[in-house]
Amino acid sequence: MPGRGYFFSFIAIFSLLMGGSFATSTVLITSNLISTKQIQQKSLIEQLAISNLNDDAKLLSKQLKSAIQFEFLTIKDTNNNILYRYIKDEKQLPHMTKVLKHFNLHPPVQRVKTNPGKLVIEFQPSYELILLPMSLITLIAFVAPITLCLFVYVLTGSIMDRRLEKVTKHLERLTEGANDEITPALKKHQIKPFENVISNITLLKEQPVPKTDPNVDTLTGLATGLKFVNDFNEALDKLDFNAPSTPTFIIIRALDLQEINLTQGYQQGDAYILDLAKHLKSYFASKGTELFKLNGLDFGAIVSIPGDLQNTTEEISQVLNSQMENAHTSYRVKIVPIKIEATTQLEQLFSQADRAASE
């Protein structure tokens, strides 16, 4: 579904931006923490340097390494002769150190002179106690929004699939015969129940796209139940629930179709449906609304009815009876109006309409 693809793209971009923002914030916080730590440790080194009155490089190095862990420590004399040097292997450094240095967020090497000024100490403390947990926190800060957003996407997709499955089941129920009395006869003659002419949504996912338009009924030329499902939310947004007229879903079920198919053949059944569709389309066109061929037995439309719903039911019946008399034919239909609320769900609407049309 194209809509789901756009939604996934939005979720992916949004989650990456959120993860990147959180991870960047964590890196900046880490940089501030180690800068503060370096200031504290520089103060300690200055005190140790002052207490080294003899300028003994060996003794001073032992005092410094026992008090502080270093990544880098060099002790020189005033002539730049190196008296002591320690450099930690880069492979032992936390990964966060490399990240901070790459973005120039790592504190630079510091320099301290002993009190007499004969020794120069250049140092870079080790920040493993800060960087190791902060590396994990940075990773979590980056991954957590992505994981959460993907979870929301999967959960939303699952909910949409369940609701779509419910709608499909209701549509399939609508295609079952309104009269259960003829079922034994169908079995006796080994005739399969009338097949749903709405493109089954589940099957559409598994089968190649048909050459015919799934939104148009091939027999009557009316919009199909699939198009009704796709357009329902848009139609709901256009309804005025504060107007005096009542937004209503009308279902018209052809009660005689299965019997005609059984006794007279499917060709006669098609002619019967085509004739009924012509009369209904003419009526609803006069009301300025679209008629849908929901499935094999049912037609449907959404209209705004001023006044009693029962009056509209009687009006449609009178129109059909009048046209039937002129055509010297007869239709036995069940007309059910269902009031639509702003919060009406599609599966709820189908379920209510099916129960009412089956009574």
CSV table of C-alpha atoms in Angstrom, one decimal:
chain,number,residue,atom,x,y,z
A,1,MET,CA,0.0,0.0,0.0
A,2,PRO,CA,1.5,3.4,-1.0
A,3,GLY,CA,0.2,5.1,2.1
A,4,ARG,CA,2.1,2.6,4.3
A,5,GLY,CA,5.3,3.2,2.4
A,6,TYR,CA,5.0,7.0,3.0
A,7,PHE,CA,4.3,6.4,6.7
A,8,PHE,CA,7.4,4.1,7.0
A,9,SER,CA,9.6,6.8,5.3
A,10,PHE,CA,8.3,9.4,7.7
A,11,ILE,CA,8.9,7.1,10.7
A,12,ALA,CA,12.4,6.2,9.5
A,13,ILE,CA,13.4,9.9,9.0
A,14,PHE,CA,11.8,11.0,12.2
A,15,SER,CA,13.5,8.3,14.3
A,16,LEU,CA,16.9,8.9,12.7
A,17,LEU,CA,16.6,12.7,13.5
A,18,MET,CA,15.5,12.0,17.1
A,19,GLY,CA,18.2,9.4,17.6
A,20,GLY,CA,20.8,11.7,16.2
A,21,SER,CA,19.7,14.6,18.3
A,22,PHE,CA,19.7,12.5,21.5
A,23,ALA,CA,23.1,11.0,20.7
A,24,THR,CA,24.6,14.4,19.9
A,25,SER,CA,23.3,15.8,23.2
A,26,THR,CA,24.9,12.9,25.1
A,27,VAL,CA,28.2,13.5,23.3
A,28,LEU,CA,28.2,17.2,24.2
A,29,ILE,CA,27.3,16.3,27.9
A,30,THR,CA,30.2,13.8,27.9
A,31,SER,CA,32.6,16.5,26.6
A,32,ASN,CA,31.6,18.9,29.4
A,33,LEU,CA,32.0,16.2,32.0
A,34,ILE,CA,35.5,15.3,31.1
A,35,SER,CA,36.5,18.9,30.7
A,36,THR,CA,35.3,19.5,34.3
A,37,LYS,CA,37.1,16.3,35.4
A,38,GLN,CA,40.3,17.6,33.7
A,39,ILE,CA,40.2,20.9,35.7
A,40,GLN,CA,39.9,19.0,38.9
A,41,GLN,CA,42.8,16.6,38.1
A,42,LYS,CA,45.0,19.5,36.9
A,43,SER,CA,44.5,21.1,40.3
A,44,LEU,CA,45.6,17.9,42.0
A,45,ILE,CA,48.7,17.6,39.7
A,46,GLU,CA,49.7,21.2,40.5
A,47,GLN,CA,49.6,20.4,44.2
A,48,LEU,CA,51.8,17.3,43.7
A,49,ALA,CA,54.2,19.3,41.6
A,50,ILE,CA,54.5,22.0,44.3
A,51,SER,CA,55.3,19.3,46.9
A,52,ASN,CA,58.1,17.9,44.8
A,53,LEU,CA,60.9,20.2,46.0
A,54,ASN,CA,63.8,18.1,44.7
A,55,ASP,CA,62.5,18.0,41.1
A,56,ASP,CA,62.8,14.2,41.2
A,57,ALA,CA,61.1,13.1,37.9
A,58,LYS,CA,61.0,9.4,38.9
A,59,LEU,CA,59.4,10.1,42.3
A,60,LEU,CA,57.0,12.6,40.8
A,61,SER,CA,55.9,10.1,38.1
A,62,LYS,CA,55.2,7.5,40.8
A,63,GLN,CA,53.1,10.0,42.8
A,64,LEU,CA,51.2,11.1,39.7
A,65,LYS,CA,50.4,7.6,38.5
A,66,SER,CA,49.3,6.5,41.9
A,67,ALA,CA,46.9,9.4,42.2
A,68,ILE,CA,45.5,9.6,38.6
A,69,GLN,CA,45.1,7.3,35.6
A,70,PHE,CA,46.6,8.7,32.4
A,71,GLU,CA,46.3,8.4,28.7
A,72,PHE,CA,49.4,10.4,28.2
A,73,LEU,CA,52.1,11.6,30.7
A,74,THR,CA,55.4,13.2,30.0
A,75,ILE,CA,57.9,14.8,32.4
A,76,LYS,CA,60.6,17.1,30.8
A,77,ASP,CA,63.3,19.3,32.0
A,78,THR,CA,63.7,23.0,31.0
A,79,ASN,CA,65.9,21.9,28.0
A,80,ASN,CA,63.1,19.7,26.7
A,81,ASN,CA,64.8,16.5,27.6
A,82,ILE,CA,62.2,13.7,28.3
A,83,LEU,CA,62.8,12.3,31.7
A,84,TYR,CA,59.7,10.2,31.8
A,85,ARG,CA,57.0,9.3,29.3
A,86,TYR,CA,53.9,7.1,29.4
A,87,ILE,CA,51.5,6.7,26.4
A,88,LYS,CA,48.5,4.4,26.6
A,89,ASP,CA,47.9,2.1,23.7
A,90,GLU,CA,45.2,3.6,21.4
A,91,LYS,CA,43.5,0.2,21.2
A,92,GLN,CA,42.8,0.3,24.9
A,93,LEU,CA,41.1,3.7,24.7
A,94,PRO,CA,37.3,3.9,24.8
A,95,HIS,CA,35.6,4.4,21.4
A,96,MET,CA,34.0,7.6,22.7
A,97,THR,CA,37.5,9.1,22.9
A,98,LYS,CA,38.0,8.7,19.2
A,99,VAL,CA,34.6,10.3,18.5
A,100,LEU,CA,35.3,13.3,20.8
A,101,LYS,CA,38.7,13.8,19.2
A,102,HIS,CA,37.2,13.6,15.7
A,103,PHE,CA,34.8,16.4,16.5
A,104,ASN,CA,37.3,18.4,18.5
A,105,LEU,CA,35.4,17.9,21.7
A,106,HIS,CA,38.1,16.2,23.6
A,107,PRO,CA,40.1,18.4,26.1
A,108,PRO,CA,43.7,19.2,24.9
A,109,VAL,CA,46.9,18.1,26.6
A,110,GLN,CA,47.6,20.2,29.6
A,111,ARG,CA,51.0,21.5,30.9
A,112,VAL,CA,52.1,22.2,34.5
A,113,LYS,CA,55.5,23.3,35.9
A,114,THR,CA,56.9,22.3,39.2
A,115,ASN,CA,57.4,25.0,41.8
A,116,PRO,CA,61.1,25.6,41.2
A,117,GLY,CA,60.3,25.5,37.5
A,118,LYS,CA,62.9,22.9,36.6
A,119,LEU,CA,60.4,20.2,35.5
A,120,VAL,CA,57.5,20.5,33.0
A,121,ILE,CA,54.6,18.0,33.2
A,122,GLU,CA,52.5,17.4,30.1
A,123,PHE,CA,49.5,15.1,30.7
A,124,GLN,CA,46.1,13.9,29.5
A,125,PRO,CA,44.1,12.0,32.2
A,126,SER,CA,42.2,8.8,31.4
A,127,TYR,CA,38.4,9.3,31.4
A,128,GLU,CA,37.4,5.6,31.2
A,129,LEU,CA,35.2,5.8,34.2
A,130,ILE,CA,33.2,8.5,32.5
A,131,LEU,CA,33.5,7.5,28.8
A,132,LEU,CA,32.6,3.8,29.1
A,133,PRO,CA,29.1,4.3,30.7
A,134,MET,CA,28.5,7.4,28.5
A,135,SER,CA,29.3,5.4,25.4
A,136,LEU,CA,26.6,2.9,26.3
A,137,ILE,CA,24.2,5.8,27.1
A,138,THR,CA,25.0,7.4,23.8
A,139,LEU,CA,24.2,4.2,21.9
A,140,ILE,CA,21.0,3.8,23.8
A,141,ALA,CA,20.1,7.4,23.1
A,142,PHE,CA,20.5,6.8,19.4
A,143,VAL,CA,18.9,3.4,19.2
A,144,ALA,CA,16.0,3.9,21.6
A,145,PRO,CA,14.0,6.4,19.4
A,146,ILE,CA,14.5,4.3,16.3
A,147,THR,CA,13.4,1.1,18.1
A,148,LEU,CA,10.4,3.0,19.6
A,149,CYS,CA,9.3,4.5,16.3
A,150,LEU,CA,9.7,1.1,14.5
A,151,PHE,CA,7.6,-0.5,17.2
A,152,VAL,CA,4.9,2.2,16.7
A,153,TYR,CA,5.0,1.5,13.0
A,154,VAL,CA,4.7,-2.3,13.4
A,155,LEU,CA,1.9,-1.9,16.0
A,156,THR,CA,0.0,0.6,13.8
A,157,GLY,CA,0.4,-1.7,10.8
A,158,SER,CA,-0.9,-4.6,12.9
A,159,ILE,CA,-3.9,-2.7,14.0
A,160,MET,CA,-4.7,-1.5,10.5
A,161,ASP,CA,-4.4,-5.1,9.2
A,162,ARG,CA,-6.8,-6.3,11.9
A,163,ARG,CA,-9.3,-3.6,11.1
A,164,LEU,CA,-9.0,-4.3,7.4
A,165,GLU,CA,-9.5,-8.0,8.1
A,166,LYS,CA,-12.7,-7.1,10.1
A,167,VAL,CA,-14.0,-5.0,7.2
A,168,THR,CA,-13.2,-7.8,4.8
A,169,LYS,CA,-15.1,-10.3,6.9
A,170,HIS,CA,-18.1,-8.0,7.1
A,171,LEU,CA,-18.0,-7.6,3.3
A,172,GLU,CA,-17.8,-11.4,2.9
A,173,ARG,CA,-20.8,-11.8,5.2
A,174,LEU,CA,-22.7,-9.4,3.2
A,175,THR,CA,-22.2,-11.6,0.1
A,176,GLU,CA,-23.8,-14.5,1.8
A,177,GLY,CA,-27.4,-15.1,0.9
A,178,ALA,CA,-30.2,-13.2,2.7
A,179,ASN,CA,-32.4,-16.3,2.6
A,180,ASP,CA,-30.8,-19.3,4.3
A,181,GLU,CA,-33.8,-21.4,3.1
A,182,ILE,CA,-32.3,-22.1,-0.3
A,183,THR,CA,-28.9,-23.3,1.0
A,184,PRO,CA,-30.1,-27.0,1.0
A,185,ALA,CA,-31.3,-26.6,-2.5
A,186,LEU,CA,-27.9,-25.2,-3.6
A,187,LYS,CA,-26.1,-28.2,-2.0
A,188,LYS,CA,-28.6,-30.6,-3.7
A,189,HIS,CA,-27.9,-29.2,-7.1
A,190,GLN,CA,-24.1,-29.0,-6.3
A,191,ILE,CA,-24.1,-25.3,-7.1
A,192,LYS,CA,-21.6,-23.2,-5.2
A,193,PRO,CA,-22.9,-20.2,-3.2
A,194,PHE,CA,-22.9,-16.9,-5.1
A,195,GLU,CA,-19.3,-15.7,-5.3
A,196,ASN,CA,-18.4,-12.2,-3.9
A,197,VAL,CA,-17.9,-9.8,-6.8
A,198,ILE,CA,-16.1,-7.3,-4.6
A,199,SER,CA,-12.4,-7.9,-5.0
A,200,ASN,CA,-11.4,-9.7,-1.9
A,201,ILE,CA,-8.8,-7.5,-0.1
A,202,THR,CA,-6.8,-10.5,1.2
A,203,LEU,CA,-6.7,-12.2,-2.2
A,204,LEU,CA,-5.6,-8.9,-3.9
A,205,LYS,CA,-2.4,-9.1,-1.8
A,206,GLU,CA,-1.7,-12.6,-3.1
A,207,GLN,CA,-2.8,-12.5,-6.7
A,208,PRO,CA,-1.7,-10.4,-9.6
A,209,VAL,CA,-3.6,-7.1,-10.2
A,210,PRO,CA,-6.6,-7.9,-12.6
A,211,LYS,CA,-6.9,-6.2,-15.9
A,212,THR,CA,-10.3,-4.9,-15.0
A,213,ASP,CA,-10.6,-1.9,-12.6
A,214,PRO,CA,-11.4,-3.3,-9.1
A,215,ASN,CA,-13.2,0.0,-8.3
A,216,VAL,CA,-15.8,-0.5,-11.0
A,217,ASP,CA,-18.4,-3.4,-11.1
A,218,THR,CA,-18.1,-5.1,-14.5
A,219,LEU,CA,-21.8,-5.8,-14.7
A,220,THR,CA,-23.5,-2.6,-13.7
A,221,GLY,CA,-20.7,-0.1,-14.1
A,222,LEU,CA,-21.3,1.1,-10.5
A,223,ALA,CA,-18.5,1.8,-8.0
A,224,THR,CA,-17.6,-1.4,-6.0
A,225,GLY,CA,-17.5,-2.2,-2.3
A,226,LEU,CA,-13.8,-1.9,-2.4
A,227,LYS,CA,-14.1,1.7,-3.6
A,228,PHE,CA,-16.7,2.3,-0.8
A,229,VAL,CA,-14.1,1.1,1.7
A,230,ASN,CA,-11.4,3.3,0.4
A,231,ASP,CA,-13.6,6.4,0.1
A,232,PHE,CA,-15.5,6.0,3.4
A,233,ASN,CA,-13.2,8.2,5.6
A,234,GLU,CA,-13.2,10.9,3.0
A,235,ALA,CA,-17.0,10.7,2.7
A,236,LEU,CA,-17.3,10.9,6.5
A,237,ASP,CA,-15.2,14.1,6.6
A,238,LYS,CA,-17.6,15.8,4.1
A,239,LEU,CA,-20.7,15.0,6.1
A,240,ASP,CA,-22.3,17.9,8.1
A,241,PHE,CA,-23.4,16.4,11.4
A,242,ASN,CA,-24.8,19.7,12.6
A,243,ALA,CA,-27.2,20.1,9.7
A,244,PRO,CA,-31.0,19.4,10.2
A,245,SER,CA,-30.7,16.4,7.8
A,246,THR,CA,-29.4,13.1,9.0
A,247,PRO,CA,-26.3,11.5,7.4
A,248,THR,CA,-27.5,8.0,6.6
A,249,PHE,CA,-26.1,4.8,5.0
A,250,ILE,CA,-28.7,3.0,3.0
A,251,ILE,CA,-28.3,-0.7,2.0
A,252,ILE,CA,-30.6,-2.3,-0.6
A,253,ARG,CA,-30.4,-6.1,-0.6
A,254,ALA,CA,-31.7,-8.0,-3.7
A,255,LEU,CA,-33.6,-10.9,-2.0
A,256,ASP,CA,-34.6,-12.8,-5.1
A,257,LEU,CA,-31.2,-13.0,-6.8
A,258,GLN,CA,-30.0,-16.4,-5.5
A,259,GLU,CA,-33.4,-18.0,-6.3
A,260,ILE,CA,-33.3,-16.6,-9.8
A,261,ASN,CA,-29.7,-17.8,-10.3
A,262,LEU,CA,-30.8,-21.3,-9.1
A,263,THR,CA,-34.0,-21.6,-11.0
A,264,GLN,CA,-33.5,-19.5,-14.1
A,265,GLY,CA,-29.8,-19.4,-14.5
A,266,TYR,CA,-27.1,-16.8,-13.9
A,267,GLN,CA,-27.8,-15.0,-17.2
A,268,GLN,CA,-31.3,-14.1,-16.0
A,269,GLY,CA,-29.8,-13.2,-12.6
A,270,ASP,CA,-27.4,-10.7,-14.2
A,271,ALA,CA,-30.3,-9.2,-16.2
A,272,TYR,CA,-32.3,-8.9,-12.9
A,273,ILE,CA,-29.4,-7.1,-11.1
A,274,LEU,CA,-28.7,-4.9,-14.1
A,275,ASP,CA,-32.3,-3.7,-14.3
A,276,LEU,CA,-32.5,-3.1,-10.5
A,277,ALA,CA,-29.2,-1.2,-10.7
A,278,LYS,CA,-30.5,1.0,-13.4
A,279,HIS,CA,-33.6,2.0,-11.4
A,280,LEU,CA,-31.6,2.6,-8.2
A,281,LYS,CA,-28.9,4.6,-9.9
A,282,SER,CA,-31.6,6.8,-11.4
A,283,TYR,CA,-33.1,7.4,-8.0
A,284,PHE,CA,-29.9,8.2,-6.2
A,285,ALA,CA,-28.6,10.3,-9.0
A,286,SER,CA,-31.6,12.5,-8.5
A,287,LYS,CA,-30.5,12.9,-4.8
A,288,GLY,CA,-27.0,13.9,-6.0
A,289,THR,CA,-25.2,10.9,-4.4
A,290,GLU,CA,-23.2,7.9,-5.7
A,291,LEU,CA,-24.6,4.4,-5.7
A,292,PHE,CA,-22.2,1.5,-4.9
A,293,LYS,CA,-22.5,-2.2,-5.8
A,294,LEU,CA,-21.2,-3.4,-2.5
A,295,ASN,CA,-21.3,-7.2,-3.4
A,296,GLY,CA,-23.4,-9.8,-5.2
A,297,LEU,CA,-26.6,-9.0,-3.3
A,298,ASP,CA,-26.3,-5.5,-1.9
A,299,PHE,CA,-26.3,-1.9,-3.2
A,300,GLY,CA,-25.4,1.0,-0.9
A,301,ALA,CA,-25.2,4.8,-0.7
A,302,ILE,CA,-24.6,7.5,1.8
A,303,VAL,CA,-27.2,10.3,1.8
A,304,SER,CA,-28.3,13.2,4.0
A,305,ILE,CA,-32.0,12.6,4.8
A,306,PRO,CA,-34.2,15.4,6.0
A,307,GLY,CA,-36.8,14.0,8.4
A,308,ASP,CA,-37.7,10.5,9.3
A,309,LEU,CA,-35.5,7.6,8.0
A,310,GLN,CA,-38.6,5.5,7.4
A,311,ASN,CA,-40.0,8.0,4.9
A,312,THR,CA,-36.9,7.5,2.7
A,313,THR,CA,-37.3,3.7,2.9
A,314,GLU,CA,-40.9,4.1,1.7
A,315,GLU,CA,-39.9,6.6,-1.0
A,316,ILE,CA,-37.4,4.2,-2.5
A,317,SER,CA,-39.9,1.3,-2.3
A,318,GLN,CA,-42.5,3.5,-4.1
A,319,VAL,CA,-40.0,4.5,-6.8
A,320,LEU,CA,-39.1,0.8,-7.4
A,321,ASN,CA,-42.7,-0.4,-7.4
A,322,SER,CA,-43.7,2.3,-9.9
A,323,GLN,CA,-40.8,1.4,-12.2
A,324,MET,CA,-41.6,-2.3,-11.8
A,325,GLU,CA,-45.2,-1.8,-12.9
A,326,ASN,CA,-44.1,0.0,-16.0
A,327,ALA,CA,-41.6,-2.7,-16.8
A,328,HIS,CA,-44.1,-5.5,-15.9
A,329,THR,CA,-41.6,-7.1,-13.5
A,330,SER,CA,-41.1,-7.3,-9.8
A,331,TYR,CA,-38.4,-7.0,-7.3
A,332,ARG,CA,-38.3,-8.2,-3.7
A,333,VAL,CA,-35.7,-6.0,-1.9
A,334,LYS,CA,-34.9,-5.2,1.7
A,335,ILE,CA,-34.1,-1.5,2.3
A,336,VAL,CA,-32.4,-0.5,5.5
A,337,PRO,CA,-31.3,3.0,6.5
A,338,ILE,CA,-28.5,3.2,9.1
A,339,LYS,CA,-27.8,6.5,10.8
A,340,ILE,CA,-24.2,7.6,10.6
A,341,GLU,CA,-22.4,9.4,13.5
A,342,ALA,CA,-19.1,11.3,13.4
A,343,THR,CA,-17.5,8.4,15.3
A,344,THR,CA,-19.0,5.6,13.2
A,345,GLN,CA,-16.4,2.9,12.3
A,346,LEU,CA,-16.6,1.1,8.9
A,347,GLU,CA,-16.7,-2.4,10.4
A,348,GLN,CA,-19.4,-1.3,12.8
A,349,LEU,CA,-21.5,0.1,10.0
A,350,PHE,CA,-21.2,-3.0,7.9
A,351,SER,CA,-22.0,-5.3,10.8
A,352,GLN,CA,-25.1,-3.3,11.7
A,353,ALA,CA,-26.3,-3.1,8.1
A,354,ASP,CA,-25.8,-6.8,7.6
A,355,ARG,CA,-27.8,-7.7,10.7
A,356,ALA,CA,-30.6,-5.4,9.8
A,357,ALA,CA,-30.8,-6.6,6.2
A,358,SER,CA,-30.8,-10.2,7.3
A,359,GLU,CA,-33.8,-9.9,9.6
